[in-house]
Amino acid sequence: MRIKVNGETVPVPLERSTATLLFYLREELGLTGAKYGCGVGQCGACTVLVEGEPVRSCITQIGDLDQQSVDTIEGLDGDENAAKVRAAWIETAVAQCGYCQAGQIISAVSLISKNPQPTDDDINAAMDGNLCRCGTYNRIRKAIKRASGQEK
């Protein structure tokens, strides 16, 4: 079994096929951007892209991803939308503790990639389930609007 992680094909040993994607990324590949939050796919701290779609890696078995592409926060370098989102995040001072930020940014990049001019309803739908214990939701929305060119 093989998966492509951040553009690089990696083999997955059969004995690891029942592990979660989050465990495999963090413990086997050393990609620690996705965080363990709740362990049941409800908080979004572990969000990565699988075939371009946001997925909760803490509840996704690696064995279900044969031949699929996975992108983590570490793999977004060079992505134009990711650069816009990261710049807007900094300009808007979104992060406080930072624990949820990789999952938030992954979801925001996915949204803007599919919908370059998202409405508030679009943002609500795309970011639903990405929890921020610091409560920076207004800044997250503002950063997404800024990244999409709707706000300065």
Coordinates of C-alpha atoms in Angstrom, one line a residue:
M1 CA 0.0 0.0 0.0
R2 CA 1.2 3.5 -0.8
I3 CA -0.1 7.1 -0.3
K4 CA 1.3 10.4 -1.5
V5 CA 2.0 12.8 1.3
N6 CA 2.8 16.4 0.4
G7 CA 3.7 15.2 -3.1
E8 CA 6.0 12.3 -2.1
T9 CA 4.9 8.7 -2.5
V10 CA 5.5 6.8 0.7
P11 CA 4.9 3.1 1.4
V12 CA 2.7 2.1 4.3
P13 CA 3.6 -1.2 6.0
L14 CA 0.7 -3.6 6.3
E15 CA 1.0 -3.5 10.1
R16 CA 0.4 0.3 10.0
S17 CA -2.7 0.1 7.8
T18 CA -5.0 0.1 10.8
A19 CA -3.4 3.1 12.4
T20 CA -5.0 6.5 12.1
L21 CA -3.7 8.9 9.5
L22 CA -2.9 11.4 12.3
F23 CA -0.7 8.8 14.1
Y24 CA 1.1 7.8 10.8
L25 CA 1.8 11.5 9.9
R26 CA 3.1 12.5 13.3
E27 CA 4.8 9.3 14.5
E28 CA 6.0 7.7 11.3
L29 CA 6.6 10.7 9.1
G30 CA 7.5 13.3 11.7
L31 CA 4.8 15.8 10.3
T32 CA 3.5 17.4 13.5
G33 CA 1.5 20.2 12.1
A34 CA -1.8 18.3 12.5
K35 CA -2.6 18.1 16.2
Y36 CA -4.4 15.6 18.3
G37 CA -7.4 17.4 19.8
C38 CA -10.4 15.4 20.6
G39 CA -9.7 12.1 19.0
V40 CA -13.3 11.8 17.6
G41 CA -13.2 14.2 14.6
Q42 CA -15.1 17.0 16.3
C43 CA -12.6 19.7 16.9
G44 CA -10.7 20.0 13.6
A45 CA -7.2 20.4 15.0
C46 CA -6.1 17.3 13.0
T47 CA -7.5 18.4 9.7
V48 CA -5.5 17.6 6.5
L49 CA -6.5 17.5 2.9
V50 CA -7.2 14.1 1.3
E51 CA -7.6 14.4 -2.5
G52 CA -8.1 18.1 -1.9
E53 CA -10.9 17.7 0.7
P54 CA -10.6 18.5 4.4
V55 CA -10.5 15.3 6.5
R56 CA -10.2 14.7 10.2
S57 CA -7.0 12.6 10.3
C58 CA -7.7 11.4 13.9
I59 CA -10.6 9.2 12.7
T60 CA -9.3 8.3 9.2
Q61 CA -7.6 4.9 9.0
I62 CA -4.5 4.9 6.9
G63 CA -5.6 1.6 5.2
D64 CA -8.5 3.4 3.6
L65 CA -6.2 5.8 1.7
D66 CA -4.3 3.5 -0.7
Q67 CA -3.1 5.5 -3.7
Q68 CA -4.6 8.7 -2.4
S69 CA -3.0 12.1 -2.0
V70 CA -2.6 13.7 1.5
D71 CA -1.6 17.3 2.0
T72 CA -0.6 18.6 5.5
I73 CA 0.1 22.2 6.6
E74 CA 3.8 21.4 6.0
G75 CA 3.0 20.6 2.4
L76 CA 1.3 23.8 1.4
D77 CA 4.5 25.8 0.7
G78 CA 4.2 27.0 -2.9
D79 CA 0.4 27.0 -2.9
E80 CA -0.9 30.4 -3.9
N81 CA -4.1 30.2 -1.9
A82 CA -2.1 29.0 1.2
A83 CA 0.2 32.0 0.9
K84 CA -2.8 34.3 0.8
V85 CA -4.4 32.7 3.8
R86 CA -1.2 32.6 5.8
A87 CA -0.5 36.3 5.1
A88 CA -4.1 37.2 6.0
W89 CA -3.8 35.2 9.2
I90 CA -0.7 37.2 10.2
E91 CA -2.1 40.6 9.2
T92 CA -5.3 39.9 11.1
A93 CA -3.5 38.4 14.1
V94 CA -5.7 35.4 14.2
A95 CA -3.6 33.1 16.3
Q96 CA -3.5 33.2 20.1
C97 CA -2.4 29.9 21.5
G98 CA -2.0 28.5 17.9
Y99 CA -3.1 24.9 18.7
C100 CA -6.0 24.8 16.2
Q101 CA -4.4 26.9 13.5
A102 CA -3.1 24.2 11.2
G103 CA -6.6 22.7 10.9
Q104 CA -8.2 26.2 10.5
I105 CA -5.7 27.2 7.8
I106 CA -6.2 23.8 5.9
S107 CA -9.9 24.3 5.9
A108 CA -9.6 28.0 4.8
V109 CA -7.3 27.1 2.0
S110 CA -9.7 24.4 0.8
L111 CA -12.6 26.8 0.9
I112 CA -10.8 29.6 -1.1
S113 CA -9.4 27.0 -3.6
K114 CA -13.0 26.0 -4.4
N115 CA -14.7 29.3 -3.8
P116 CA -12.5 32.4 -4.3
Q117 CA -15.2 34.8 -3.1
P118 CA -16.9 33.0 -0.1
T119 CA -19.9 34.6 1.6
D120 CA -20.3 34.5 5.4
D121 CA -22.6 31.5 4.9
D122 CA -19.9 29.7 2.8
I123 CA -17.3 30.5 5.5
N124 CA -19.6 29.2 8.2
A125 CA -20.2 25.9 6.4
A126 CA -16.5 25.4 5.5
M127 CA -15.2 26.2 9.0
D128 CA -17.9 24.3 10.9
G129 CA -16.3 21.9 13.2
N130 CA -13.0 23.7 13.4
L131 CA -13.0 24.8 17.1
C132 CA -10.9 27.5 18.5
R133 CA -10.7 27.5 22.3
C134 CA -9.4 31.1 22.2
G135 CA -12.5 32.2 20.4
T136 CA -10.9 34.0 17.5
Y137 CA -13.8 33.2 15.1
N138 CA -14.3 36.9 14.1
R139 CA -10.6 37.2 13.2
I140 CA -10.7 33.9 11.3
R141 CA -13.7 35.2 9.2
K142 CA -11.9 38.5 8.6
A143 CA -8.7 36.7 7.6
I144 CA -10.6 34.5 5.1
K145 CA -12.3 37.6 3.7
R146 CA -8.9 39.3 3.4
A147 CA -7.3 36.3 1.8
S148 CA -10.1 36.3 -0.8
G149 CA -9.6 40.0 -1.5
Q150 CA -13.0 41.0 0.0
E151 CA -11.5 43.0 2.9
K152 CA -8.4 45.1 3.5

